[in-house]
């Protein structure tokens, strides 16, 4: 921890990312409250909240190339200032609701090249023996910032007002821009002329690489299992109702991120060698889904919590999988690959919850739906684990040569 925080470049990126994440949760709650105050419509409020999920699905694959074509420090600074300006406009009292929604979508679209540039910069910012630790700290800090931001947002928005909360989020983007400007070293663009010079498919080359390189494909497959692992979260309300403990909805929703933070801490404390953590990716992926099968026995609340804690802690495999995936990627493809991977991961999470809701309604059983998701996930995780081990033995941990 001291070594990571002592790295000036990493420290600036880490603080900025954590503060900005908390600010984003604050802005989401503030905007939802504004929409409800003006429309008195639960449908419009829910639609506004859902808008925070969809823009990255489009902008990730379409704008990730910006982080490869231009210097990543410059991309982060420009995106942060643009987001600060747009969020500042949203904070002006009296802005029409349609304009606020357009501004929100624009802010979220711009976040994709920023995050791609940030993620692609970490391997250059941190030495090889610290990169995995940095990814772990980044991930856990984001989880904590999301929980803290959402927990405190309601009180702050109610006390200070939605416009003040939106202004605070705009200030967080200014802080990010200043921190990157002062702390991150300038580096030339990773792929200034575009991969078109070497790959006639241009931006599609990153997708081709992801689906044809065995290690990248198997790692991505294991990460997309999150769509099945998060089914209990998507069914938290009916699950709590079936348990006769509606009050436990918040607890069920909080288990996954909290257990994941704990799991990452335990994993990195007990297993110091990155190569050993990579060997544990597959077994932990299997363990993250196996407990869900036990929902077929209709567990009570205590056992439900225990099963979800075990699954959530095993979900820590995403952290070494994320760092191994980025380390294997050639630098010139990291921005585009991150955009594609982030969109795929969000699609799997949202799609898994949506399909689970339809299935649970059709068969009339929440626990059977969760158990089915666990069974399917266990089979897919086992297959991905075998593929990851074979690819790792065959190709080794070094980056792909392009």
CSV table of C-alpha atoms in Angstrom, one decimal:
chain,number,residue,atom,x,y,z
A,1,UNK,CA,0.0,0.0,0.0
A,2,UNK,CA,2.8,2.4,0.9
A,3,UNK,CA,4.7,1.6,-2.3
A,4,UNK,CA,1.6,2.2,-4.4
A,5,UNK,CA,0.6,5.5,-2.7
A,6,UNK,CA,4.2,6.6,-2.9
A,7,UNK,CA,4.1,6.4,-6.7
A,8,UNK,CA,3.1,10.0,-7.7
A,9,UNK,CA,1.4,9.0,-11.0
A,10,UNK,CA,-0.6,6.2,-9.4
A,11,UNK,CA,-1.6,8.3,-6.5
A,12,UNK,CA,-3.0,11.0,-8.7
A,13,UNK,CA,-5.0,8.5,-10.8
A,14,UNK,CA,-6.2,6.6,-7.7
A,15,UNK,CA,-7.4,9.7,-5.7
A,16,UNK,CA,-9.1,11.1,-8.8
A,17,UNK,CA,-10.9,7.9,-9.7
A,18,UNK,CA,-12.1,7.3,-6.1
A,19,UNK,CA,-13.4,10.9,-5.7
A,20,UNK,CA,-15.0,10.9,-9.1
A,21,UNK,CA,-16.8,7.6,-8.5
A,22,UNK,CA,-18.3,8.9,-5.3
A,23,UNK,CA,-19.4,12.0,-7.1
A,24,UNK,CA,-21.0,10.0,-9.9
A,25,UNK,CA,-23.2,8.3,-7.4
A,26,UNK,CA,-24.1,11.6,-5.8
A,27,UNK,CA,-25.1,13.0,-9.2
A,28,UNK,CA,-27.2,9.9,-10.1
A,29,UNK,CA,-29.2,10.2,-7.0
A,30,UNK,CA,-29.6,14.0,-7.4
A,31,UNK,CA,-30.8,13.8,-11.0
A,32,UNK,CA,-33.3,11.1,-10.1
A,33,UNK,CA,-34.6,13.3,-7.3
A,34,UNK,CA,-34.9,16.2,-9.7
A,35,UNK,CA,-36.7,14.2,-12.3
A,36,UNK,CA,-39.2,12.9,-9.6
A,37,UNK,CA,-39.8,16.4,-8.3
A,38,UNK,CA,-40.6,17.8,-11.7
A,39,UNK,CA,-42.6,14.9,-13.1
A,40,UNK,CA,-43.9,13.1,-10.1
A,41,UNK,CA,-43.5,10.0,-12.2
A,42,UNK,CA,-41.8,6.8,-11.0
A,43,UNK,CA,-41.5,5.6,-14.6
A,44,UNK,CA,-39.5,8.7,-15.7
A,45,UNK,CA,-37.4,8.5,-12.6
A,46,UNK,CA,-36.5,4.8,-13.3
A,47,UNK,CA,-35.8,5.6,-16.9
A,48,UNK,CA,-33.4,8.4,-15.9
A,49,UNK,CA,-31.6,6.0,-13.6
A,50,UNK,CA,-31.4,3.4,-16.3
A,51,UNK,CA,-29.8,5.9,-18.7
A,52,UNK,CA,-26.6,5.7,-16.6
A,53,UNK,CA,-26.2,2.1,-17.7
A,54,UNK,CA,-26.7,2.3,-21.5
A,55,UNK,CA,-24.3,5.0,-23.0
A,56,UNK,CA,-21.1,3.1,-22.1
A,57,UNK,CA,-22.4,0.1,-24.0
A,58,UNK,CA,-22.3,2.3,-27.2
A,59,UNK,CA,-19.4,4.6,-26.4
A,60,UNK,CA,-17.0,1.9,-25.1
A,61,UNK,CA,-16.6,0.1,-28.4
A,62,UNK,CA,-16.9,3.2,-30.5
A,63,UNK,CA,-14.7,5.6,-28.6
A,64,UNK,CA,-12.1,3.3,-27.1
A,65,UNK,CA,-9.7,4.0,-30.0
A,66,UNK,CA,-9.2,7.6,-28.8
A,67,UNK,CA,-7.1,6.2,-25.9
A,68,UNK,CA,-4.8,4.4,-28.4
A,69,UNK,CA,-4.6,7.1,-31.1
A,70,UNK,CA,-3.8,10.1,-28.8
A,71,UNK,CA,-1.5,10.5,-25.8
A,72,UNK,CA,-3.5,9.0,-22.9
A,73,UNK,CA,-2.6,11.8,-20.4
A,74,UNK,CA,-4.1,14.3,-22.9
A,75,UNK,CA,-7.2,12.2,-23.4
A,76,UNK,CA,-7.8,12.0,-19.6
A,77,UNK,CA,-7.3,15.7,-19.1
A,78,UNK,CA,-9.6,16.8,-22.0
A,79,UNK,CA,-12.3,14.3,-21.1
A,80,UNK,CA,-12.3,15.4,-17.4
A,81,UNK,CA,-12.6,19.1,-18.3
A,82,UNK,CA,-15.4,18.4,-20.8
A,83,UNK,CA,-17.3,16.4,-18.1
A,84,UNK,CA,-16.8,19.1,-15.6
A,85,UNK,CA,-18.2,21.7,-18.0
A,86,UNK,CA,-21.2,19.6,-18.9
A,87,UNK,CA,-22.0,18.6,-15.3
A,88,UNK,CA,-21.6,22.3,-14.4
A,89,UNK,CA,-24.3,23.1,-16.9
A,90,UNK,CA,-26.6,20.5,-15.4
A,91,UNK,CA,-26.1,22.1,-12.0
A,92,UNK,CA,-27.5,25.5,-13.2
A,93,UNK,CA,-31.0,26.0,-11.7
A,94,UNK,CA,-33.9,25.9,-14.2
A,95,UNK,CA,-32.2,23.9,-16.9
A,96,UNK,CA,-35.0,22.0,-18.8
A,97,UNK,CA,-35.3,18.3,-18.0
A,98,UNK,CA,-34.7,17.2,-21.6
A,99,UNK,CA,-31.4,19.2,-21.7
A,100,UNK,CA,-30.3,17.6,-18.4
A,101,UNK,CA,-30.8,14.2,-19.8
A,102,UNK,CA,-28.9,15.1,-23.0
A,103,UNK,CA,-26.0,16.5,-20.9
A,104,UNK,CA,-26.0,13.3,-18.7
A,105,UNK,CA,-25.8,11.0,-21.7
A,106,UNK,CA,-22.9,13.2,-23.1
A,107,UNK,CA,-21.0,13.0,-19.8
A,108,UNK,CA,-21.4,9.2,-19.7
A,109,UNK,CA,-20.3,8.9,-23.3
A,110,UNK,CA,-17.2,10.9,-22.6
A,111,UNK,CA,-16.4,8.7,-19.6
A,112,UNK,CA,-15.5,5.8,-22.0
A,113,UNK,CA,-12.4,7.2,-23.6
A,114,UNK,CA,-11.3,8.6,-20.2
A,115,UNK,CA,-11.6,5.2,-18.5
A,116,UNK,CA,-10.0,3.4,-21.4
A,117,UNK,CA,-7.0,5.8,-21.2
A,118,UNK,CA,-6.8,5.5,-17.5
A,119,UNK,CA,-6.9,1.7,-17.5
A,120,UNK,CA,-4.4,1.5,-20.4
A,121,UNK,CA,-2.0,3.8,-18.6
A,122,UNK,CA,-1.7,1.7,-15.4
A,123,UNK,CA,0.7,-0.9,-16.9
A,124,UNK,CA,3.0,2.0,-17.8
A,125,UNK,CA,2.6,3.9,-14.5
A,126,UNK,CA,3.3,0.9,-12.3
A,127,UNK,CA,6.3,-1.5,-12.4
A,128,UNK,CA,5.4,-5.1,-13.2
A,129,UNK,CA,5.6,-6.3,-9.6
A,130,UNK,CA,3.2,-3.6,-8.5
A,131,UNK,CA,0.7,-3.7,-11.3
A,132,UNK,CA,-1.6,-6.4,-9.9
A,133,UNK,CA,-1.6,-4.6,-6.5
A,134,UNK,CA,-2.5,-1.4,-8.2
A,135,UNK,CA,-5.4,-3.0,-10.1
A,136,UNK,CA,-6.7,-4.5,-6.8
A,137,UNK,CA,-6.5,-1.2,-5.0
A,138,UNK,CA,-8.3,0.6,-7.9
A,139,UNK,CA,-11.0,-2.0,-8.0
A,140,UNK,CA,-11.7,-2.1,-4.2
A,141,UNK,CA,-11.6,1.7,-3.9
A,142,UNK,CA,-14.2,2.0,-6.7
A,143,UNK,CA,-16.4,-0.5,-4.9
A,144,UNK,CA,-16.1,1.3,-1.6
A,145,UNK,CA,-16.6,4.7,-3.2
A,146,UNK,CA,-19.8,3.5,-4.9
A,147,UNK,CA,-21.2,2.1,-1.6
A,148,UNK,CA,-20.2,5.2,0.3
A,149,UNK,CA,-21.5,7.6,-2.4
A,150,UNK,CA,-24.9,5.9,-2.6
A,151,UNK,CA,-25.2,5.6,1.1
A,152,UNK,CA,-24.5,9.3,1.7
A,153,UNK,CA,-26.1,10.7,-1.4
A,154,UNK,CA,-29.6,10.6,-0.1
A,155,UNK,CA,-28.7,12.6,3.0
A,156,UNK,CA,-26.5,15.1,1.2
A,157,UNK,CA,-29.0,15.7,-1.7
A,158,UNK,CA,-31.9,16.2,0.8
A,159,UNK,CA,-29.9,18.6,2.9
A,160,UNK,CA,-28.1,20.7,0.3
A,161,UNK,CA,-30.4,20.2,-2.8
A,162,UNK,CA,-29.9,18.4,-6.1
A,163,UNK,CA,-28.2,21.3,-7.8
A,164,UNK,CA,-25.5,21.5,-5.1
A,165,UNK,CA,-24.9,17.8,-5.5
A,166,UNK,CA,-24.5,18.1,-9.3
A,167,UNK,CA,-22.1,21.1,-8.7
A,168,UNK,CA,-20.1,18.9,-6.3
A,169,UNK,CA,-19.8,16.2,-9.0
A,170,UNK,CA,-18.6,18.9,-11.5
A,171,UNK,CA,-16.0,19.9,-9.0
A,172,UNK,CA,-14.8,16.2,-8.7
A,173,UNK,CA,-14.1,16.2,-12.5
A,174,UNK,CA,-12.1,19.4,-12.1
A,175,UNK,CA,-10.1,17.7,-9.4
A,176,UNK,CA,-9.5,14.7,-11.7
A,177,UNK,CA,-8.2,17.0,-14.5
A,178,UNK,CA,-5.9,18.8,-12.2
A,179,UNK,CA,-4.5,15.7,-10.6
A,180,UNK,CA,-3.8,14.1,-13.9
A,181,UNK,CA,-2.2,17.3,-15.2
A,182,UNK,CA,0.1,17.5,-12.2
A,183,UNK,CA,0.9,13.9,-11.5
A,184,UNK,CA,0.8,11.8,-14.7
A,185,UNK,CA,3.8,11.9,-17.0
A,186,UNK,CA,3.3,12.6,-20.7
A,187,UNK,CA,3.8,9.6,-22.9
A,188,UNK,CA,3.4,9.4,-26.7
A,189,UNK,CA,0.3,7.8,-28.2
A,190,UNK,CA,0.5,4.0,-28.2
A,191,UNK,CA,-0.9,3.8,-31.8
A,192,UNK,CA,-0.7,7.3,-33.3
A,193,UNK,CA,-1.3,6.3,-36.9
A,194,UNK,CA,-4.0,3.7,-36.1
A,195,UNK,CA,-3.7,0.0,-36.5
A,196,UNK,CA,-5.0,0.4,-40.1
A,197,UNK,CA,-1.4,0.6,-41.2
A,198,UNK,CA,-0.8,-3.0,-39.9
A,199,UNK,CA,-4.4,-4.3,-39.9
A,200,UNK,CA,-6.7,-3.5,-42.8
A,201,UNK,CA,-9.7,-4.0,-40.4
A,202,UNK,CA,-8.7,-1.0,-38.4
A,203,UNK,CA,-10.7,-0.7,-35.1
A,204,UNK,CA,-12.2,-4.2,-35.7
A,205,UNK,CA,-8.7,-5.6,-35.2
A,206,UNK,CA,-9.0,-5.3,-31.4
A,207,UNK,CA,-12.2,-7.4,-31.4
A,208,UNK,CA,-10.6,-9.9,-33.7
A,209,UNK,CA,-7.6,-10.2,-31.3
A,210,UNK,CA,-9.9,-10.7,-28.3
A,211,UNK,CA,-11.8,-13.5,-29.8
A,212,UNK,CA,-8.9,-15.3,-31.5
A,213,UNK,CA,-6.2,-15.2,-28.8
A,214,UNK,CA,-6.9,-18.2,-26.5
A,215,UNK,CA,-5.8,-16.5,-23.3
A,216,UNK,CA,-7.7,-13.3,-23.9
A,217,UNK,CA,-10.8,-15.2,-25.0
A,218,UNK,CA,-10.8,-17.5,-21.9
A,219,UNK,CA,-10.2,-14.7,-19.5
A,220,UNK,CA,-13.0,-12.7,-21.1
A,221,UNK,CA,-15.3,-15.7,-20.8
A,222,UNK,CA,-14.7,-16.0,-17.1
A,223,UNK,CA,-15.3,-12.3,-16.5
A,224,UNK,CA,-18.6,-12.4,-18.4
A,225,UNK,CA,-19.8,-15.0,-15.9
A,226,UNK,CA,-20.6,-12.0,-13.8
A,227,UNK,CA,-23.9,-11.9,-15.6
A,228,UNK,CA,-24.9,-15.2,-13.9
A,229,UNK,CA,-23.2,-14.5,-10.6
A,230,UNK,CA,-25.2,-11.3,-10.1
A,231,UNK,CA,-28.6,-13.0,-10.6
A,232,UNK,CA,-29.3,-12.9,-6.8
A,233,UNK,CA,-28.7,-9.2,-6.8
A,234,UNK,CA,-31.1,-8.7,-9.7
A,235,UNK,CA,-33.7,-10.8,-7.8
A,236,UNK,CA,-33.0,-9.3,-4.4
A,237,UNK,CA,-36.5,-7.9,-3.8
A,238,UNK,CA,-38.5,-11.0,-4.6
A,239,UNK,CA,-35.9,-13.2,-2.8
A,240,UNK,CA,-36.2,-11.1,0.4
A,241,UNK,CA,-40.0,-11.3,0.1
A,242,UNK,CA,-39.9,-15.1,-0.3
A,243,UNK,CA,-37.7,-15.2,2.9
A,244,UNK,CA,-40.3,-13.1,4.7
A,245,UNK,CA,-37.7,-10.4,5.3
A,246,UNK,CA,-38.3,-7.5,3.0
A,247,UNK,CA,-36.1,-5.4,5.3
A,248,UNK,CA,-33.1,-7.5,4.1
A,249,UNK,CA,-33.2,-6.2,0.5
A,250,UNK,CA,-30.5,-3.6,1.2
A,251,UNK,CA,-28.4,-6.2,2.9
A,252,UNK,CA,-28.7,-8.7,0.0
A,253,UNK,CA,-27.7,-5.9,-2.4
A,254,UNK,CA,-24.7,-4.9,-0.3
A,255,UNK,CA,-23.3,-8.4,0.1
A,256,UNK,CA,-21.8,-8.7,-3.4
A,257,UNK,CA,-19.6,-5.5,-3.4
A,258,UNK,CA,-18.7,-5.8,0.3
A,259,UNK,CA,-17.8,-9.5,0.0
A,260,UNK,CA,-15.8,-8.8,-3.1
A,261,UNK,CA,-13.7,-6.2,-1.3
A,262,UNK,CA,-13.1,-8.6,1.5
A,263,UNK,CA,-12.2,-11.4,-1.0
A,264,UNK,CA,-9.7,-9.3,-2.8
A,265,UNK,CA,-8.0,-8.3,0.4
A,266,UNK,CA,-7.7,-11.9,1.6
A,267,UNK,CA,-6.5,-13.1,-1.8
A,268,UNK,CA,-3.8,-10.5,-2.1
A,269,UNK,CA,-2.8,-11.0,1.5
A,270,UNK,CA,-2.4,-14.7,1.3
A,271,UNK,CA,-1.1,-15.1,-2.3
A,272,UNK,CA,1.6,-12.6,-3.0
A,273,UNK,CA,2.9,-14.2,-6.3
A,274,UNK,CA,0.9,-12.9,-9.4
A,275,UNK,CA,1.6,-16.2,-11.2
A,276,UNK,CA,-0.1,-18.1,-8.4
A,277,UNK,CA,-3.0,-15.8,-8.4
A,278,UNK,CA,-3.4,-16.4,-12.1
A,279,UNK,CA,-3.6,-20.1,-11.5
A,280,UNK,CA,-6.4,-19.5,-9.0
A,281,UNK,CA,-8.5,-17.5,-11.4
A,282,UNK,CA,-10.3,-20.6,-12.7
A,283,UNK,CA,-11.0,-22.3,-9.3
A,284,UNK,CA,-12.3,-19.0,-7.8
A,285,UNK,CA,-14.5,-18.5,-10.9
A,286,UNK,CA,-16.1,-21.9,-10.2
A,287,UNK,CA,-16.4,-21.1,-6.5
A,288,UNK,CA,-18.2,-17.8,-7.3
A,289,UNK,CA,-21.1,-19.7,-8.9
A,290,UNK,CA,-21.2,-23.1,-7.1
A,291,UNK,CA,-22.9,-21.8,-4.0
A,292,UNK,CA,-25.8,-20.5,-6.0
A,293,UNK,CA,-26.8,-24.2,-6.8
A,294,UNK,CA,-27.6,-24.6,-3.1
A,295,UNK,CA,-30.5,-22.2,-3.5
A,296,UNK,CA,-32.4,-25.2,-4.9
A,297,UNK,CA,-32.7,-26.3,-1.2
A,298,UNK,CA,-34.6,-23.0,-0.4
A,299,UNK,CA,-32.2,-21.8,2.3
A,300,UNK,CA,-33.3,-19.5,5.1
A,301,UNK,CA,-32.0,-16.0,5.5
A,302,UNK,CA,-28.9,-17.0,7.4
A,303,UNK,CA,-27.9,-19.6,4.9
A,304,UNK,CA,-28.7,-17.2,2.0
A,305,UNK,CA,-26.4,-14.6,3.4
A,306,UNK,CA,-23.6,-17.2,4.0
A,307,UNK,CA,-23.9,-18.5,0.4
A,308,UNK,CA,-23.8,-15.0,-1.1
A,309,UNK,CA,-20.8,-14.1,1.0
A,310,UNK,CA,-18.9,-17.1,-0.2
A,311,UNK,CA,-19.8,-16.4,-3.8
A,312,UNK,CA,-19.0,-12.7,-3.4
A,313,UNK,CA,-15.6,-13.4,-1.9
A,314,UNK,CA,-14.7,-15.9,-4.7
A,315,UNK,CA,-15.7,-13.1,-7.1
A,316,UNK,CA,-12.3,-11.6,-6.2
A,317,UNK,CA,-11.0,-13.6,-9.2
A,318,UNK,CA,-12.1,-10.7,-11.4
A,319,UNK,CA,-9.1,-8.6,-10.1
A,320,UNK,CA,-6.2,-10.9,-11.2
A,321,UNK,CA,-8.2,-11.8,-14.4
A,322,UNK,CA,-8.5,-8.1,-15.2
A,323,UNK,CA,-4.8,-7.4,-14.6
A,324,UNK,CA,-3.7,-10.6,-16.6
A,325,UNK,CA,-6.0,-9.6,-19.5
A,326,UNK,CA,-4.5,-6.1,-19.7
A,327,UNK,CA,-1.0,-7.3,-19.3
A,328,UNK,CA,-1.3,-9.8,-22.1
A,329,UNK,CA,-2.8,-7.2,-24.5
A,330,UNK,CA,-0.3,-5.2,-26.7
A,331,UNK,CA,-0.2,-1.6,-25.6
A,332,UNK,CA,-1.5,-0.3,-29.0
A,333,UNK,CA,-4.7,-2.2,-28.5
A,334,UNK,CA,-5.4,-1.6,-24.8
A,335,UNK,CA,-7.8,1.4,-25.2
A,336,UNK,CA,-10.0,-0.3,-27.8
A,337,UNK,CA,-10.0,-3.6,-26.0
A,338,UNK,CA,-10.9,-2.0,-22.7
A,339,UNK,CA,-13.9,-0.3,-24.3
A,340,UNK,CA,-15.1,-3.5,-25.9
A,341,UNK,CA,-14.6,-5.5,-22.7
A,342,UNK,CA,-16.3,-3.0,-20.5
A,343,UNK,CA,-19.4,-2.9,-22.8
A,344,UNK,CA,-19.5,-6.7,-22.9
A,345,UNK,CA,-19.2,-7.0,-19.1
A,346,UNK,CA,-22.0,-4.5,-18.5
A,347,UNK,CA,-24.2,-6.2,-21.1
A,348,UNK,CA,-23.7,-9.5,-19.4
A,349,UNK,CA,-24.6,-8.1,-16.0
A,350,UNK,CA,-27.7,-6.2,-17.2
A,351,UNK,CA,-28.7,-9.0,-19.5
A,352,UNK,CA,-28.3,-11.7,-16.9
A,353,UNK,CA,-30.5,-9.8,-14.4
A,354,UNK,CA,-33.2,-9.2,-17.0
A,355,UNK,CA,-33.3,-12.8,-18.2
A,356,UNK,CA,-33.4,-14.0,-14.6
A,357,UNK,CA,-36.4,-11.8,-13.9
A,358,UNK,CA,-38.3,-13.2,-16.9
A,359,UNK,CA,-37.4,-16.8,-15.9
A,360,UNK,CA,-38.3,-16.3,-12.3
A,361,UNK,CA,-41.7,-14.9,-13.3
A,362,UNK,CA,-42.3,-17.7,-15.8
A,363,UNK,CA,-41.5,-20.6,-13.5
A,364,UNK,CA,-42.7,-18.9,-10.3
A,365,UNK,CA,-39.6,-19.6,-8.3
A,366,UNK,CA,-36.9,-17.2,-7.4
A,367,UNK,CA,-34.6,-19.8,-5.7
A,368,UNK,CA,-34.9,-22.2,-8.6
A,369,UNK,CA,-33.9,-19.4,-11.0
A,370,UNK,CA,-30.8,-18.6,-8.9
A,371,UNK,CA,-29.9,-22.3,-8.7
A,372,UNK,CA,-30.3,-22.7,-12.4
A,373,UNK,CA,-28.0,-19.7,-13.0
A,374,UNK,CA,-25.5,-21.3,-10.7
A,375,UNK,CA,-25.6,-24.6,-12.5
A,376,UNK,CA,-25.2,-23.1,-15.9
A,377,UNK,CA,-22.5,-20.8,-14.6
A,378,UNK,CA,-20.6,-23.8,-13.0
A,379,UNK,CA,-20.5,-25.6,-16.4
A,380,UNK,CA,-19.3,-22.5,-18.3
A,381,UNK,CA,-16.8,-21.6,-15.6
A,382,UNK,CA,-15.3,-25.2,-15.7
A,383,UNK,CA,-15.0,-25.0,-19.4
A,384,UNK,CA,-13.3,-21.6,-19.3
A,385,UNK,CA,-11.0,-22.7,-16.6
A,386,UNK,CA,-9.8,-25.7,-18.7
A,387,UNK,CA,-9.3,-23.3,-21.7
A,388,UNK,CA,-7.4,-20.8,-19.6
A,389,UNK,CA,-5.0,-23.4,-18.2
A,390,UNK,CA,-4.3,-24.9,-21.7
A,391,UNK,CA,-3.8,-21.5,-23.2
A,392,UNK,CA,-1.5,-20.4,-20.4
A,393,UNK,CA,0.6,-23.5,-20.7
A,394,UNK,CA,0.8,-23.2,-24.4
A,395,UNK,CA,1.5,-19.5,-24.7
A,396,UNK,CA,2.9,-18.4,-21.4
A,397,UNK,CA,2.2,-15.1,-19.6
A,398,UNK,CA,4.0,-12.8,-22.0
A,399,UNK,CA,2.2,-10.2,-24.1
A,400,UNK,CA,0.8,-11.1,-27.6
A,401,UNK,CA,3.2,-10.2,-30.4
A,402,UNK,CA,1.4,-8.1,-33.1
